[in-house]
Amino acid sequence: MNDPRLEQTALLLSGAQAGDPGAAEELFRRYLPRVRRIVAARMGSRLAELVELDDILQETFLDACRSPSGWRGCTLGSFYNWLARSVENNIADQWRRARAAKRGSMRVRHFADLGATTHREAAFAGGGETPSRVLGNRELDARLERALLLLRDEFREVVILRILCEMSFEEIAAELQASEPTVRQWLSRALRQMRMTLGDSPHIPGERAGGAGALRPENVDDG
């Protein structure tokens, strides 16, 4: 474990498991905003209309940090991805329960294929465009979210895993069961399509030494 951040995370997880509220609070502070952005990038921020997103996010995050046995990775990228997947699974479960309870209601919207066509359509349904800006700490920029949701599923996922989760190409290839050259090609094509959709140079903030990282293929390396 050579990454100091990973070592600190492991210590905080141990503290949270032992019932230390300060450790859990610090984990929230460090990772909750990023995990929320990952979930929104995959599922669309409009999912908040269907479920109590913040409640699910916080409860799942706390449960996962107290019982991290499901995390089998050894990098921060895999940690981000594991937390986000835990949240997404609970969101889907709650939505299915809510749908069953309200079956027949006109307010219930079909949500069967999370992150796919339904959300691409929903992303543009709101109309209007917000100014392109750097992705904030709390929410996805509206235009950036639409650009992500318009991507093919594998393109969107490689952008999320590489830039938001900060996973290596080797990790992403294993996660997506694809070769590294294929993953690199998907990322390049995804970023090119996003620039065409946005008409400018979108940015996503990272926690790398260089600060916010531009969504440009030439700026996304395997470091």
Coordinates of C-alpha atoms in Angstrom, one line a residue:
M1 CA 0.0 0.0 0.0
N2 CA 2.2 2.8 -1.3
D3 CA -0.4 5.5 -1.7
P4 CA -0.6 7.7 1.5
R5 CA -4.2 8.5 0.8
L6 CA -5.0 4.8 0.7
E7 CA -3.2 4.2 3.9
Q8 CA -5.2 7.0 5.6
T9 CA -8.4 5.6 4.2
A10 CA -7.6 2.1 5.6
L11 CA -7.0 3.7 9.0
L12 CA -10.3 5.6 8.8
L13 CA -12.2 2.5 7.8
S14 CA -10.7 0.7 10.8
G15 CA -11.9 3.5 13.0
A16 CA -15.4 3.6 11.5
Q17 CA -15.7 -0.2 12.0
A18 CA -14.7 0.3 15.6
G19 CA -17.5 2.9 16.0
D20 CA -15.4 6.0 15.9
P21 CA -17.8 8.8 14.8
G22 CA -14.9 11.1 13.9
A23 CA -13.5 8.5 11.5
A24 CA -16.9 8.1 9.8
E25 CA -17.3 11.8 9.5
E26 CA -13.9 12.2 7.9
L27 CA -14.7 9.5 5.4
F28 CA -17.9 11.3 4.6
R29 CA -16.0 14.6 4.1
R30 CA -13.3 13.0 1.9
Y31 CA -15.4 10.7 -0.3
L32 CA -19.1 11.5 -0.2
P33 CA -19.0 14.3 -2.8
R34 CA -17.0 12.3 -5.3
V35 CA -19.2 9.2 -4.8
R36 CA -22.3 11.3 -5.3
R37 CA -20.9 12.6 -8.6
I38 CA -20.1 9.1 -9.8
V39 CA -23.6 7.9 -9.0
A40 CA -25.1 11.0 -10.8
A41 CA -22.9 10.4 -13.8
R42 CA -24.1 6.8 -14.1
M43 CA -27.8 7.3 -13.2
G44 CA -28.6 10.9 -13.9
S45 CA -29.3 13.6 -11.3
R46 CA -33.0 13.4 -12.1
L47 CA -33.1 10.1 -10.2
A48 CA -33.6 12.3 -7.2
E49 CA -37.2 12.7 -8.4
L50 CA -37.7 9.0 -7.9
V51 CA -35.9 8.2 -4.6
E52 CA -34.5 10.0 -1.6
L53 CA -31.1 10.1 -3.0
D54 CA -29.3 11.9 -0.2
D55 CA -30.7 9.6 2.5
I56 CA -29.8 6.5 0.5
L57 CA -26.3 7.9 -0.3
Q58 CA -25.5 8.6 3.3
E59 CA -27.0 5.5 4.8
T60 CA -25.3 3.2 2.3
F61 CA -22.0 5.1 2.6
L62 CA -22.0 4.7 6.4
D63 CA -22.9 1.0 6.2
A64 CA -20.3 0.3 3.6
C65 CA -17.6 2.1 5.6
R66 CA -18.5 0.2 8.8
S67 CA -18.5 -3.1 7.0
P68 CA -16.0 -2.8 4.1
S69 CA -15.7 -6.6 3.5
G70 CA -17.1 -6.3 0.0
W71 CA -14.2 -4.1 -1.1
R72 CA -11.6 -6.3 -2.7
G73 CA -9.5 -3.7 -4.4
C74 CA -6.2 -2.1 -3.4
T75 CA -6.5 1.4 -4.9
L76 CA -8.6 4.5 -4.2
G77 CA -10.2 4.1 -7.6
S78 CA -11.5 0.7 -6.8
F79 CA -12.7 2.1 -3.4
Y80 CA -14.6 4.9 -5.1
N81 CA -16.2 2.5 -7.6
W82 CA -17.1 0.0 -4.9
L83 CA -18.9 2.7 -2.8
A84 CA -20.7 4.1 -5.8
R85 CA -21.9 0.6 -6.8
S86 CA -23.2 0.0 -3.3
V87 CA -25.2 3.2 -3.5
E88 CA -26.5 2.4 -7.0
N89 CA -27.7 -1.1 -6.0
N90 CA -29.6 0.3 -3.0
I91 CA -31.1 3.1 -5.1
A92 CA -32.3 0.5 -7.6
D93 CA -33.7 -1.7 -4.8
Q94 CA -35.6 1.2 -3.3
W95 CA -37.0 2.4 -6.6
R96 CA -38.3 -1.1 -7.3
R97 CA -40.0 -1.2 -3.9
A98 CA -41.5 2.2 -4.5
R99 CA -42.6 1.2 -7.9
A100 CA -44.4 -1.9 -6.6
A101 CA -46.1 0.2 -3.9
K102 CA -47.3 2.8 -6.4
R103 CA -48.1 0.5 -9.3
G104 CA -50.6 2.2 -11.5
S105 CA -49.8 5.7 -10.5
M106 CA -49.2 8.1 -13.3
R107 CA -46.3 9.5 -11.3
V108 CA -44.3 6.3 -11.6
R109 CA -41.7 6.5 -14.4
H110 CA -40.1 3.4 -16.0
F111 CA -36.5 3.1 -14.7
A112 CA -35.7 -0.5 -15.8
D113 CA -32.4 0.2 -17.5
L114 CA -30.4 2.4 -15.2
G115 CA -28.0 4.7 -16.9
A116 CA -29.1 3.9 -20.5
T117 CA -31.7 5.2 -23.0
T118 CA -34.3 6.4 -20.4
H119 CA -31.8 8.7 -18.8
R120 CA -30.4 10.0 -22.1
E121 CA -34.0 11.1 -23.0
A122 CA -34.6 12.5 -19.5
A123 CA -31.4 14.5 -19.7
F124 CA -32.6 16.5 -22.7
A125 CA -36.3 16.6 -21.6
G126 CA -35.7 19.5 -19.3
G127 CA -34.7 21.8 -22.1
G128 CA -32.4 24.8 -21.8
E129 CA -28.6 24.8 -21.4
T130 CA -26.6 26.0 -18.4
P131 CA -23.2 27.7 -19.0
S132 CA -20.4 25.3 -19.4
R133 CA -18.3 25.5 -16.2
V134 CA -15.9 23.4 -14.2
L135 CA -17.6 20.5 -12.5
G136 CA -18.4 21.5 -8.9
N137 CA -18.0 19.6 -5.7
R138 CA -21.6 18.8 -5.2
E139 CA -23.4 18.3 -8.6
L140 CA -22.6 17.5 -12.1
D141 CA -22.7 20.5 -14.4
A142 CA -26.0 20.1 -16.3
R143 CA -24.5 20.2 -19.8
L144 CA -21.7 17.8 -18.8
E145 CA -24.3 15.4 -17.3
R146 CA -26.2 15.4 -20.6
A147 CA -23.1 14.8 -22.6
L148 CA -22.2 11.8 -20.4
L149 CA -25.7 10.3 -20.6
L150 CA -25.7 10.6 -24.4
L151 CA -22.6 8.3 -24.6
R152 CA -22.8 4.6 -25.3
D153 CA -22.8 2.7 -22.0
E154 CA -19.2 1.4 -22.3
F155 CA -18.0 4.9 -23.3
R156 CA -19.7 6.6 -20.3
E157 CA -18.4 3.9 -18.0
V158 CA -14.8 4.3 -19.0
V159 CA -15.0 8.1 -18.6
I160 CA -16.4 7.6 -15.1
L161 CA -13.9 4.9 -14.1
R162 CA -10.9 6.8 -15.5
I163 CA -11.6 10.4 -14.6
L164 CA -14.0 10.3 -11.6
C165 CA -12.7 7.1 -10.0
E166 CA -9.1 7.7 -11.1
M167 CA -8.6 4.0 -12.0
S168 CA -5.7 2.8 -14.1
F169 CA -6.3 1.4 -17.5
E170 CA -5.3 -2.0 -16.2
E171 CA -8.0 -1.8 -13.5
I172 CA -10.6 -0.5 -16.0
A173 CA -9.9 -3.3 -18.5
A174 CA -10.4 -5.9 -15.7
E175 CA -13.6 -4.2 -14.5
L176 CA -15.1 -4.0 -18.0
Q177 CA -13.6 -7.3 -19.2
A178 CA -12.0 -5.6 -22.2
S179 CA -8.4 -5.2 -23.4
E180 CA -6.4 -2.1 -22.4
P181 CA -6.1 -0.9 -26.0
T182 CA -9.9 -1.2 -26.4
V183 CA -10.4 0.8 -23.1
R184 CA -8.0 3.5 -24.3
Q185 CA -9.9 3.7 -27.7
W186 CA -13.2 3.9 -25.9
L187 CA -12.0 6.8 -23.7
S188 CA -10.6 8.7 -26.7
R189 CA -13.8 8.3 -28.6
A190 CA -15.9 9.2 -25.6
L191 CA -14.0 12.4 -24.9
R192 CA -14.1 13.4 -28.6
Q193 CA -17.9 12.9 -28.6
M194 CA -18.3 14.9 -25.4
R195 CA -16.4 17.8 -26.8
M196 CA -18.6 17.8 -29.9
T197 CA -21.7 17.7 -27.8
L198 CA -20.6 20.5 -25.5
G199 CA -18.9 22.7 -28.1
D200 CA -16.1 23.6 -25.7
S201 CA -13.6 21.9 -23.5
P202 CA -15.3 20.2 -20.5
H203 CA -13.4 19.7 -17.3
I204 CA -13.8 17.3 -14.4
P205 CA -12.0 18.0 -11.2
G206 CA -9.8 15.3 -9.8
E207 CA -7.6 14.9 -6.8
R208 CA -4.4 14.6 -8.8
A209 CA -1.4 16.8 -8.1
G210 CA -2.2 19.0 -11.1
G211 CA -5.7 19.8 -9.9
A212 CA -8.7 19.8 -12.2
G213 CA -8.1 17.6 -15.2
A214 CA -9.3 18.5 -18.7
L215 CA -11.4 16.0 -20.5
R216 CA -8.9 15.7 -23.3
P217 CA -7.5 12.3 -24.5
E218 CA -4.0 13.8 -24.5
N219 CA -4.3 14.8 -20.9
V220 CA -5.6 11.5 -19.6
D221 CA -2.6 9.2 -19.1
D222 CA -1.9 6.0 -17.2
G223 CA -0.1 7.6 -14.3

